[in-house]
mmCIF file of C-alpha atoms and ligand atoms in Angstrom:
data_model
loop_
_atom_site.group_PDB
_atom_site.id
_atom_site.type_symbol
_atom_site.label_atom_id
_atom_site.label_comp_id
_atom_site.label_asym_id
_atom_site.label_seq_id
_atom_site.Cartn_x
_atom_site.Cartn_y
_atom_site.Cartn_z
ATOM 1 C CA MET A 1 -9.292 10.610 31.101
ATOM 2 C CA ASN A 2 -12.650 8.970 31.528
ATOM 3 C CA VAL A 3 -15.704 10.782 30.196
ATOM 4 C CA SER A 4 -17.295 10.583 33.628
ATOM 5 C CA GLU A 5 -14.253 12.313 35.118
ATOM 6 C CA THR A 6 -14.214 15.312 32.810
ATOM 7 C CA SER A 7 -15.181 18.720 34.122
ATOM 8 C CA PRO A 8 -18.911 19.581 34.040
ATOM 9 C CA ALA A 9 -18.365 22.060 31.207
ATOM 10 C CA THR A 10 -16.610 19.478 29.102
ATOM 11 C CA LEU A 11 -19.179 16.877 29.931
ATOM 12 C CA SER A 12 -22.105 19.044 28.876
ATOM 13 C CA GLU A 13 -20.313 19.917 25.685
ATOM 14 C CA PHE A 14 -19.695 16.247 25.136
ATOM 15 C CA ASP A 15 -23.360 15.476 25.777
ATOM 16 C CA ALA A 16 -24.546 18.141 23.412
ATOM 17 C CA ILE A 17 -22.357 17.557 20.433
ATOM 18 C CA ASP A 18 -20.241 14.511 20.605
ATOM 19 C CA HIS A 19 -22.600 11.644 21.302
ATOM 20 C CA ALA A 20 -23.611 12.109 17.697
ATOM 21 C CA LEU A 21 -19.986 11.666 16.664
ATOM 22 C CA VAL A 22 -19.529 8.547 18.798
ATOM 23 C CA ASP A 23 -22.759 7.018 17.499
ATOM 24 C CA GLY A 24 -21.922 7.963 13.926
ATOM 25 C CA VAL A 25 -18.457 6.422 14.089
ATOM 26 C CA LEU A 26 -19.854 3.243 15.620
ATOM 27 C CA ALA A 27 -22.488 3.163 12.873
ATOM 28 C CA ARG A 28 -19.553 3.240 10.422
ATOM 29 C CA GLN A 29 -20.545 6.548 8.874
ATOM 30 C CA LEU A 30 -17.726 8.357 7.119
ATOM 31 C CA ARG A 31 -18.766 11.937 7.920
ATOM 32 C CA PRO A 32 -18.671 11.570 11.713
ATOM 33 C CA LEU A 33 -15.411 9.650 11.288
ATOM 34 C CA ALA A 34 -13.845 12.487 9.303
ATOM 35 C CA LYS A 35 -15.220 15.066 11.781
ATOM 36 C CA THR A 36 -13.707 13.200 14.715
ATOM 37 C CA ILE A 37 -10.342 13.061 12.981
ATOM 38 C CA THR A 38 -10.551 16.790 12.281
ATOM 39 C CA LEU A 39 -11.047 17.330 16.031
ATOM 40 C CA ILE A 40 -8.047 15.096 16.750
ATOM 41 C CA GLU A 41 -5.895 17.068 14.319
ATOM 42 C CA SER A 42 -7.011 20.474 15.563
ATOM 43 C CA GLN A 43 -4.545 22.619 17.514
ATOM 44 C CA ARG A 44 -7.351 24.146 19.609
ATOM 45 C CA GLU A 45 -7.379 23.053 23.226
ATOM 46 C CA ASP A 46 -11.178 22.704 23.377
ATOM 47 C CA HIS A 47 -11.098 20.512 20.264
ATOM 48 C CA LYS A 48 -8.375 18.356 21.785
ATOM 49 C CA LEU A 49 -10.480 17.896 24.919
ATOM 50 C CA ARG A 50 -13.509 16.924 22.865
ATOM 51 C CA ALA A 51 -11.424 14.565 20.747
ATOM 52 C CA ARG A 52 -10.112 12.842 23.867
ATOM 53 C CA ALA A 53 -13.606 12.404 25.248
ATOM 54 C CA VAL A 54 -14.818 10.898 21.965
ATOM 55 C CA ILE A 55 -11.833 8.529 21.800
ATOM 56 C CA GLU A 56 -12.412 7.493 25.413
ATOM 57 C CA ALA A 57 -16.009 6.622 24.583
ATOM 58 C CA LEU A 58 -14.888 4.684 21.498
ATOM 59 C CA LEU A 59 -12.095 2.822 23.274
ATOM 60 C CA PRO A 60 -14.087 -0.331 24.132
ATOM 61 C CA HIS A 61 -14.735 -0.744 20.418
ATOM 62 C CA THR A 62 -11.105 -0.558 19.331
ATOM 63 C CA GLY A 63 -8.412 -3.179 18.852
ATOM 64 C CA GLY A 64 -10.171 -5.272 16.232
ATOM 65 C CA ALA A 65 -8.072 -4.351 13.203
ATOM 66 C CA MET A 66 -4.829 -5.694 11.864
ATOM 67 C CA ARG A 67 -2.429 -2.736 12.008
ATOM 68 C CA VAL A 68 0.071 -2.831 9.179
ATOM 69 C CA GLY A 69 2.993 -0.400 8.875
ATOM 70 C CA ILE A 70 4.506 0.139 5.440
ATOM 71 C CA SER A 71 7.714 2.009 4.800
ATOM 72 C CA GLY A 72 10.193 2.578 1.996
ATOM 73 C CA VAL A 73 12.021 5.381 0.251
ATOM 74 C CA PRO A 74 10.065 7.669 -2.093
ATOM 75 C CA GLY A 75 9.622 5.973 -5.451
ATOM 76 C CA VAL A 76 9.883 2.400 -4.144
ATOM 77 C CA GLY A 77 6.216 1.876 -4.962
ATOM 78 C CA LYS A 78 4.390 2.323 -1.650
ATOM 79 C CA SER A 79 1.263 3.918 -3.033
ATOM 80 C CA THR A 80 1.077 1.506 -5.969
ATOM 81 C CA PHE A 81 1.435 -1.366 -3.520
ATOM 82 C CA ILE A 82 -1.037 -0.019 -0.963
ATOM 83 C CA GLU A 83 -3.612 0.578 -3.675
ATOM 84 C CA GLY A 84 -3.203 -3.002 -4.933
ATOM 85 C CA LEU A 85 -3.216 -4.449 -1.429
ATOM 86 C CA GLY A 86 -6.222 -2.374 -0.403
ATOM 87 C CA LEU A 87 -8.259 -3.485 -3.413
ATOM 88 C CA TYR A 88 -7.220 -7.093 -2.828
ATOM 89 C CA LEU A 89 -8.347 -6.917 0.812
ATOM 90 C CA ILE A 90 -11.651 -5.340 -0.164
ATOM 91 C CA GLU A 91 -12.155 -8.231 -2.580
ATOM 92 C CA GLN A 92 -11.716 -10.515 0.437
ATOM 93 C CA GLY A 93 -14.611 -8.701 2.122
ATOM 94 C CA LEU A 94 -12.480 -6.478 4.383
ATOM 95 C CA ARG A 95 -12.685 -2.725 4.989
ATOM 96 C CA VAL A 96 -9.420 -0.833 4.732
ATOM 97 C CA ALA A 97 -8.200 2.468 6.174
ATOM 98 C CA VAL A 98 -4.957 4.048 5.002
ATOM 99 C CA LEU A 99 -3.227 6.610 7.226
ATOM 100 C CA ALA A 100 0.159 8.264 6.905
ATOM 101 C CA VAL A 101 2.937 9.548 9.105
ATOM 102 C CA ASP A 102 4.963 12.209 7.365
ATOM 103 C CA PRO A 103 6.505 14.746 9.726
ATOM 104 C CA SER A 104 7.900 16.692 6.780
ATOM 105 C CA SER A 105 4.355 17.596 5.745
ATOM 106 C CA SER A 106 4.264 20.535 8.148
ATOM 107 C CA LEU A 107 7.400 21.948 6.563
ATOM 108 C CA THR A 108 6.495 21.417 2.941
ATOM 109 C CA GLY A 109 2.773 21.985 3.318
ATOM 110 C CA GLY A 110 2.173 18.835 1.307
ATOM 111 C CA SER A 111 2.208 15.278 2.501
ATOM 112 C CA ILE A 112 2.356 11.733 1.320
ATOM 113 C CA LEU A 113 -1.171 10.689 0.546
ATOM 114 C CA GLY A 114 -2.047 14.341 0.219
ATOM 115 C CA ASP A 115 -2.592 13.796 -3.430
ATOM 116 C CA LYS A 116 -5.459 11.360 -3.642
ATOM 117 C CA THR A 117 -4.739 10.551 -7.259
ATOM 118 C CA ARG A 118 -1.865 8.461 -5.904
ATOM 119 C CA MET A 119 -4.432 5.826 -4.995
ATOM 120 C CA GLU A 120 -7.160 6.689 -7.382
ATOM 121 C CA HIS A 121 -9.169 3.470 -7.331
ATOM 122 C CA LEU A 122 -8.824 2.834 -3.630
ATOM 123 C CA SER A 123 -9.680 6.405 -2.650
ATOM 124 C CA HIS A 124 -12.985 6.158 -4.514
ATOM 125 C CA HIS A 125 -13.935 2.824 -3.048
ATOM 126 C CA PRO A 126 -16.753 2.911 -0.475
ATOM 127 C CA GLN A 127 -15.023 0.234 1.631
ATOM 128 C CA ALA A 128 -11.835 2.284 1.901
ATOM 129 C CA PHE A 129 -10.896 5.370 3.861
ATOM 130 C CA ILE A 130 -7.730 7.316 3.079
ATOM 131 C CA ARG A 131 -6.388 10.077 5.289
ATOM 132 C CA PRO A 132 -3.249 12.118 4.582
ATOM 133 C CA SER A 133 -0.630 12.706 7.236
ATOM 134 C CA PRO A 134 -1.687 15.199 9.894
ATOM 135 C CA SER A 135 0.497 18.280 9.913
ATOM 136 C CA ALA A 136 2.038 19.000 13.276
ATOM 137 C CA CYS A 137 5.285 20.578 14.338
ATOM 138 C CA SER A 138 6.974 17.460 15.635
ATOM 139 C CA LEU A 139 7.130 13.801 14.762
ATOM 140 C CA GLY A 140 5.723 13.125 18.236
ATOM 141 C CA GLY A 141 2.697 15.271 17.435
ATOM 142 C CA VAL A 142 2.117 13.583 14.081
ATOM 143 C CA ALA A 143 2.506 10.112 15.601
ATOM 144 C CA GLU A 144 0.104 10.855 18.441
ATOM 145 C CA LYS A 145 -2.598 12.100 16.088
ATOM 146 C CA THR A 146 -2.135 9.109 13.804
ATOM 147 C CA ARG A 147 -2.387 6.677 16.722
ATOM 148 C CA GLU A 148 -5.619 8.292 17.849
ATOM 149 C CA THR A 149 -6.961 8.284 14.294
ATOM 150 C CA MET A 150 -6.125 4.601 14.076
ATOM 151 C CA LEU A 151 -8.242 3.884 17.163
ATOM 152 C CA VAL A 152 -11.174 5.832 15.752
ATOM 153 C CA CYS A 153 -10.911 3.917 12.459
ATOM 154 C CA GLU A 154 -10.978 0.662 14.402
ATOM 155 C CA ALA A 155 -14.107 1.759 16.226
ATOM 156 C CA ALA A 156 -15.575 2.523 12.793
ATOM 157 C CA GLY A 157 -15.151 -1.135 11.934
ATOM 158 C CA PHE A 158 -12.159 -1.079 9.603
ATOM 159 C CA ASP A 159 -10.559 -4.520 9.516
ATOM 160 C CA VAL A 160 -7.149 -3.448 8.293
ATOM 161 C CA ILE A 161 -5.373 -0.186 9.066
ATOM 162 C CA ILE A 162 -2.384 0.543 6.865
ATOM 163 C CA VAL A 163 -0.024 3.215 8.170
ATOM 164 C CA GLU A 164 2.347 4.463 5.504
ATOM 165 C CA THR A 165 5.538 6.359 6.127
ATOM 166 C CA VAL A 166 8.420 7.613 4.045
ATOM 167 C CA GLY A 167 11.804 5.988 4.446
ATOM 168 C CA VAL A 168 13.459 8.983 5.985
ATOM 169 C CA GLY A 169 14.049 10.162 9.532
ATOM 170 C CA GLN A 170 12.642 8.634 12.667
ATOM 171 C CA SER A 171 9.151 8.166 11.321
ATOM 172 C CA GLU A 172 9.735 4.442 10.720
ATOM 173 C CA THR A 173 10.296 3.789 14.393
ATOM 174 C CA ALA A 174 7.173 5.757 15.233
ATOM 175 C CA VAL A 175 5.116 3.670 12.795
ATOM 176 C CA ALA A 176 6.683 0.386 13.936
ATOM 177 C CA ASN A 177 5.689 1.380 17.481
ATOM 178 C CA MET A 178 2.028 1.801 16.602
ATOM 179 C CA THR A 179 1.473 -1.175 14.278
ATOM 180 C CA ASP A 180 1.335 -4.958 14.683
ATOM 181 C CA ILE A 181 3.576 -5.707 11.732
ATOM 182 C CA PHE A 182 6.124 -3.402 10.139
ATOM 183 C CA CYS A 183 6.846 -4.021 6.445
ATOM 184 C CA LEU A 184 9.768 -2.562 4.587
ATOM 185 C CA LEU A 185 9.640 -2.094 0.806
ATOM 186 C CA GLN A 186 12.989 -2.249 -0.955
ATOM 187 C CA LEU A 187 14.179 -1.705 -4.506
ATOM 188 C CA PRO A 188 16.009 -4.541 -6.215
ATOM 189 C CA ASN A 189 19.244 -2.521 -6.330
ATOM 190 C CA ALA A 190 22.437 -3.897 -4.920
ATOM 191 C CA GLY A 191 23.357 -1.882 -1.869
ATOM 192 C CA ASP A 192 19.843 -0.679 -1.197
ATOM 193 C CA ASP A 193 19.543 -3.211 1.600
ATOM 194 C CA LEU A 194 22.764 -1.920 3.131
ATOM 195 C CA GLN A 195 21.230 1.530 3.393
ATOM 196 C CA ALA A 196 18.362 0.150 5.400
ATOM 197 C CA ILE A 197 20.727 -1.791 7.637
ATOM 198 C CA LYS A 198 22.865 1.265 8.254
ATOM 199 C CA LYS A 199 19.859 3.288 9.275
ATOM 200 C CA GLY A 200 18.678 0.503 11.577
ATOM 201 C CA ILE A 201 15.398 0.072 9.729
ATOM 202 C CA MET A 202 15.997 -3.507 8.698
ATOM 203 C CA GLU A 203 16.218 -4.372 12.388
ATOM 204 C CA ILE A 204 12.675 -3.305 13.079
ATOM 205 C CA ALA A 205 11.148 -4.929 9.977
ATOM 206 C CA ASP A 206 8.856 -7.934 10.455
ATOM 207 C CA LEU A 207 8.532 -8.454 6.726
ATOM 208 C CA VAL A 208 10.682 -7.265 3.808
ATOM 209 C CA VAL A 209 9.428 -6.848 0.257
ATOM 210 C CA VAL A 210 11.595 -6.421 -2.837
ATOM 211 C CA ASN A 211 9.283 -4.496 -5.141
ATOM 212 C CA LYS A 212 9.519 -3.930 -8.931
ATOM 213 C CA ALA A 213 10.608 -7.527 -9.413
ATOM 214 C CA ASP A 214 9.053 -7.354 -12.905
ATOM 215 C CA ILE A 215 11.810 -5.051 -14.173
ATOM 216 C CA ASP A 216 14.617 -7.538 -13.605
ATOM 217 C CA PRO A 217 13.513 -10.747 -11.891
ATOM 218 C CA ALA A 218 17.071 -12.018 -11.549
ATOM 219 C CA ALA A 219 18.204 -8.831 -9.819
ATOM 220 C CA ALA A 220 15.204 -9.098 -7.502
ATOM 221 C CA MET A 221 16.182 -12.638 -6.544
ATOM 222 C CA ARG A 222 19.760 -11.516 -5.881
ATOM 223 C CA ALA A 223 18.499 -8.691 -3.691
ATOM 224 C CA LYS A 224 16.268 -11.150 -1.858
ATOM 225 C CA SER A 225 19.138 -13.465 -0.993
ATOM 226 C CA GLN A 226 21.386 -10.555 0.013
ATOM 227 C CA ILE A 227 18.711 -9.236 2.330
ATOM 228 C CA LYS A 228 18.149 -12.703 3.786
ATOM 229 C CA THR A 229 21.852 -12.973 4.555
ATOM 230 C CA ALA A 230 21.845 -9.510 6.095
ATOM 231 C CA LEU A 231 18.803 -10.326 8.230
ATOM 232 C CA HIS A 232 20.545 -13.431 9.445
ATOM 233 C CA MET A 233 23.185 -11.281 11.070
ATOM 234 C CA LEU A 234 20.678 -9.137 12.938
ATOM 235 C CA ARG A 235 19.136 -10.063 16.242
ATOM 236 C CA PRO A 236 15.580 -11.287 15.559
ATOM 237 C CA MET A 237 12.717 -9.316 17.125
ATOM 238 C CA SER A 238 11.065 -12.612 18.041
ATOM 239 C CA GLN A 239 12.548 -16.084 18.415
ATOM 240 C CA ASN A 240 9.376 -17.411 16.842
ATOM 241 C CA TRP A 241 9.454 -15.363 13.663
ATOM 242 C CA THR A 242 11.982 -15.484 10.855
ATOM 243 C CA VAL A 243 11.513 -12.315 8.820
ATOM 244 C CA PRO A 244 10.322 -13.368 5.353
ATOM 245 C CA VAL A 245 11.710 -11.638 2.270
ATOM 246 C CA LEU A 246 9.292 -11.569 -0.666
ATOM 247 C CA THR A 247 9.724 -10.422 -4.232
ATOM 248 C CA LEU A 248 6.751 -8.573 -5.619
ATOM 249 C CA SER A 249 5.482 -6.446 -8.456
ATOM 250 C CA ALA A 250 3.058 -3.879 -7.160
ATOM 251 C CA LEU A 251 2.490 -2.654 -10.694
ATOM 252 C CA ASN A 252 1.402 -6.073 -11.966
ATOM 253 C CA GLN A 253 -0.324 -7.020 -8.709
ATOM 254 C CA ASP A 254 1.966 -9.998 -8.561
ATOM 255 C CA GLY A 255 2.713 -11.263 -5.058
ATOM 256 C CA VAL A 256 0.087 -9.266 -3.181
ATOM 257 C CA ALA A 257 -1.829 -12.369 -2.061
ATOM 258 C CA GLU A 258 1.429 -13.961 -0.832
ATOM 259 C CA PHE A 259 2.196 -10.789 1.073
ATOM 260 C CA TRP A 260 -1.125 -10.926 2.875
ATOM 261 C CA GLU A 261 -0.675 -14.609 3.593
ATOM 262 C CA GLN A 262 2.558 -13.746 5.425
ATOM 263 C CA VAL A 263 0.806 -11.008 7.397
ATOM 264 C CA THR A 264 -1.903 -13.391 8.574
ATOM 265 C CA ASN A 265 0.708 -16.030 9.233
ATOM 266 C CA TYR A 266 2.577 -13.560 11.435
ATOM 267 C CA ARG A 267 -0.575 -12.833 13.364
ATOM 268 C CA THR A 268 -1.370 -16.519 13.857
ATOM 269 C CA VAL A 269 2.136 -17.437 15.031
ATOM 270 C CA LEU A 270 2.555 -14.515 17.406
ATOM 271 C CA THR A 271 -0.969 -14.830 18.780
ATOM 272 C CA ARG A 272 -0.226 -18.440 19.647
ATOM 273 C CA THR A 273 2.894 -17.440 21.582
ATOM 274 C CA GLY A 274 1.190 -14.479 23.277
ATOM 275 C CA GLU A 275 3.620 -12.011 21.683
ATOM 276 C CA PHE A 276 0.950 -10.321 19.592
ATOM 277 C CA GLU A 277 -1.022 -9.051 22.580
ATOM 278 C CA ALA A 278 2.171 -8.409 24.561
ATOM 279 C CA LYS A 279 3.401 -6.124 21.796
ATOM 280 C CA ARG A 280 0.161 -4.140 21.869
ATOM 281 C CA ARG A 281 0.293 -3.823 25.661
ATOM 282 C CA HIS A 282 3.872 -2.669 25.449
ATOM 283 C CA GLN A 283 2.993 -0.153 22.730
ATOM 284 C CA ALA A 284 0.117 1.249 24.815
ATOM 285 C CA LEU A 285 2.394 1.738 27.794
ATOM 286 C CA ALA A 286 5.128 3.316 25.667
ATOM 287 C CA TRP A 287 2.492 5.665 24.256
ATOM 288 C CA MET A 288 1.508 6.704 27.786
ATOM 289 C CA TRP A 289 5.142 7.523 28.579
ATOM 290 C CA ASP A 290 5.471 9.471 25.316
ATOM 291 C CA MET A 291 2.471 11.516 26.385
ATOM 292 C CA ILE A 292 3.895 12.065 29.856
ATOM 293 C CA ASP A 293 7.212 13.188 28.369
ATOM 294 C CA ALA A 294 5.472 15.527 25.946
ATOM 295 C CA GLY A 295 3.173 16.866 28.690
ATOM 296 C CA LEU A 296 6.052 17.556 31.063
ATOM 297 C CA ARG A 297 8.043 19.214 28.323
ATOM 298 C CA SER A 298 5.158 21.493 27.386
ATOM 299 C CA ARG A 299 4.390 22.323 31.038
ATOM 300 C CA PHE A 300 8.039 23.139 31.541
ATOM 301 C CA ARG A 301 8.288 25.388 28.495
ATOM 302 C CA ASN A 302 5.084 27.217 29.401
ATOM 303 C CA HIS A 303 5.988 27.749 33.057
ATOM 304 C CA PRO A 304 6.188 31.560 33.650
ATOM 305 C CA GLN A 305 9.429 31.421 35.660
ATOM 306 C CA VAL A 306 11.051 29.074 33.152
ATOM 307 C CA LYS A 307 10.052 31.386 30.315
ATOM 308 C CA GLN A 308 11.518 34.331 32.153
ATOM 309 C CA THR A 309 14.821 32.742 33.182
ATOM 310 C CA LEU A 310 15.534 30.367 30.304
ATOM 311 C CA PRO A 311 17.112 32.879 27.883
ATOM 312 C CA GLN A 312 19.619 34.133 30.470
ATOM 313 C CA LEU A 313 20.525 30.658 31.671
ATOM 314 C CA ALA A 314 20.847 29.342 28.117
ATOM 315 C CA ALA A 315 23.183 32.239 27.305
ATOM 316 C CA ALA A 316 25.207 31.563 30.463
ATOM 317 C CA VAL A 317 25.572 27.898 29.502
ATOM 318 C CA GLU A 318 26.693 28.885 26.008
ATOM 319 C CA GLN A 319 29.269 31.264 27.437
ATOM 320 C CA GLY A 320 30.500 28.703 29.908
ATOM 321 C CA THR A 321 29.656 30.795 32.957
ATOM 322 C CA THR A 322 27.150 28.212 34.200
ATOM 323 C CA THR A 323 27.306 24.455 33.796
ATOM 324 C CA PRO A 324 24.489 22.729 31.895
ATOM 325 C CA SER A 325 23.610 20.633 34.925
ATOM 326 C CA VAL A 326 23.331 23.591 37.290
ATOM 327 C CA ALA A 327 21.167 25.451 34.772
ATOM 328 C CA ALA A 328 18.976 22.397 34.201
ATOM 329 C CA MET A 329 18.493 21.810 37.935
ATOM 330 C CA ARG A 330 17.568 25.419 38.512
ATOM 331 C CA LEU A 331 15.037 25.439 35.685
ATOM 332 C CA LEU A 332 13.539 22.092 36.673
ATOM 333 C CA GLY A 333 13.274 23.379 40.230
ATOM 334 C CA TYR A 334 10.586 25.815 39.107
ATOM 335 C CA LEU A 335 8.249 22.906 38.379
ATOM 336 C CA ASN A 336 8.082 21.890 42.073
HETATM 337 P P1 GDP B 401 6.041 5.766 -3.594
HETATM 338 O O1 GDP B 401 6.711 7.092 -3.711
HETATM 339 O O2 GDP B 401 6.851 4.823 -2.767
HETATM 340 O O3 GDP B 401 4.624 5.857 -3.139
HETATM 341 O O4 GDP B 401 6.048 5.117 -5.061
HETATM 342 P P2 GDP B 401 4.892 5.036 -6.170
HETATM 343 O O5 GDP B 401 3.888 3.985 -5.825
HETATM 344 O O6 GDP B 401 4.388 6.419 -6.431
HETATM 345 O O7 GDP B 401 5.705 4.470 -7.415
HETATM 346 C C1 GDP B 401 6.756 5.193 -8.029
HETATM 347 C C2 GDP B 401 6.859 4.761 -9.481
HETATM 348 O O8 GDP B 401 7.222 3.382 -9.564
HETATM 349 C C3 GDP B 401 5.554 4.892 -10.235
HETATM 350 O O9 GDP B 401 5.834 5.350 -11.527
HETATM 351 C C4 GDP B 401 5.002 3.486 -10.277
HETATM 352 O O10 GDP B 401 4.195 3.222 -11.399
HETATM 353 C C5 GDP B 401 6.277 2.660 -10.326
HETATM 354 N N1 GDP B 401 6.115 1.320 -9.740
HETATM 355 C C6 GDP B 401 5.577 1.010 -8.533
HETATM 356 N N2 GDP B 401 5.592 -0.323 -8.337
HETATM 357 C C7 GDP B 401 6.159 -0.869 -9.426
HETATM 358 C C8 GDP B 401 6.447 -2.211 -9.833
HETATM 359 O O11 GDP B 401 6.189 -3.188 -9.133
HETATM 360 N N3 GDP B 401 7.061 -2.368 -11.047
HETATM 361 C C9 GDP B 401 7.367 -1.327 -11.860
HETATM 362 N N4 GDP B 401 7.944 -1.595 -13.031
HETATM 363 N N5 GDP B 401 7.094 -0.065 -11.518
HETATM 364 C C10 GDP B 401 6.500 0.172 -10.330
#
């Protein structure tokens, strides 16, 4: 949706209120940034419309950040690592935004990053911006809001956007699909790497980190070589990138600079081959299809005739008096 194509009512509303938001975000002010994100996260239709118009206006100013996904099971050290990495990047003169994708937050009411004390120093730093996971009913909803928030943060001039997710469920794939590089944090336990392989997470990792190497450096080295062997057996995401495995101590800030060196290395190599931009184009298109799928699904569920007939047809399918395909065709027919 282009701003110029919105309905007159929306446009006047946009004129009245939201130019201030757009200008504020572009001026790198945190209040308009937070306000825009609140609009994005709102369930109200008018807020969603306004959010879309603001994002559309900000779009030419997006794309400048390095988008880094970070995943790992609870307790692996994600927040300790992100705090250390964030402070390191700020020292390098960069501005850092930290976002989160945690679909469980709508169930539990809490969320990763909800508790700001997890990254106490970073959250108080003027060059950093930390936002907890939006709460939405579905992973799709959470991912969409986080993607939009990421774009707004880019327009606000953040150089690095870190998107954190917990190592459970499908949220890893969602984060890998919205970031440039997906990093997996592992514990130096034997067998931990097998878990990640089983769940298919190792396959989507561009960089693997064995954290807590300070506890038992020898165990960390063993884990590193096991993971390297395991990665060898997987099909590489890119022919031009061998997934590095690093050992690191987030607690001691040991290995953070090497981590960032690998991230920039990744960017350099894949930019040279054209894969970096291709990945972003592919992600944008996949996002569009996600939105189309979600839109169709919601239109379908809200269609009056579907609403009326669905319970009977669902019951008939359950009882075996109608086939699933006949029921589906009949329901889909209402959309014509
Ligand atoms: P998260 O749940 O993945 O965000 O993990 P946290 O960052 O909250 O870390 C969980 C616990 O592990 C905390 O007590 C941290 O202090 C500790 N921890 C994190 N990184 C390291 C590390 O590199 N070495 C050691 N020894 N402990 C760590």
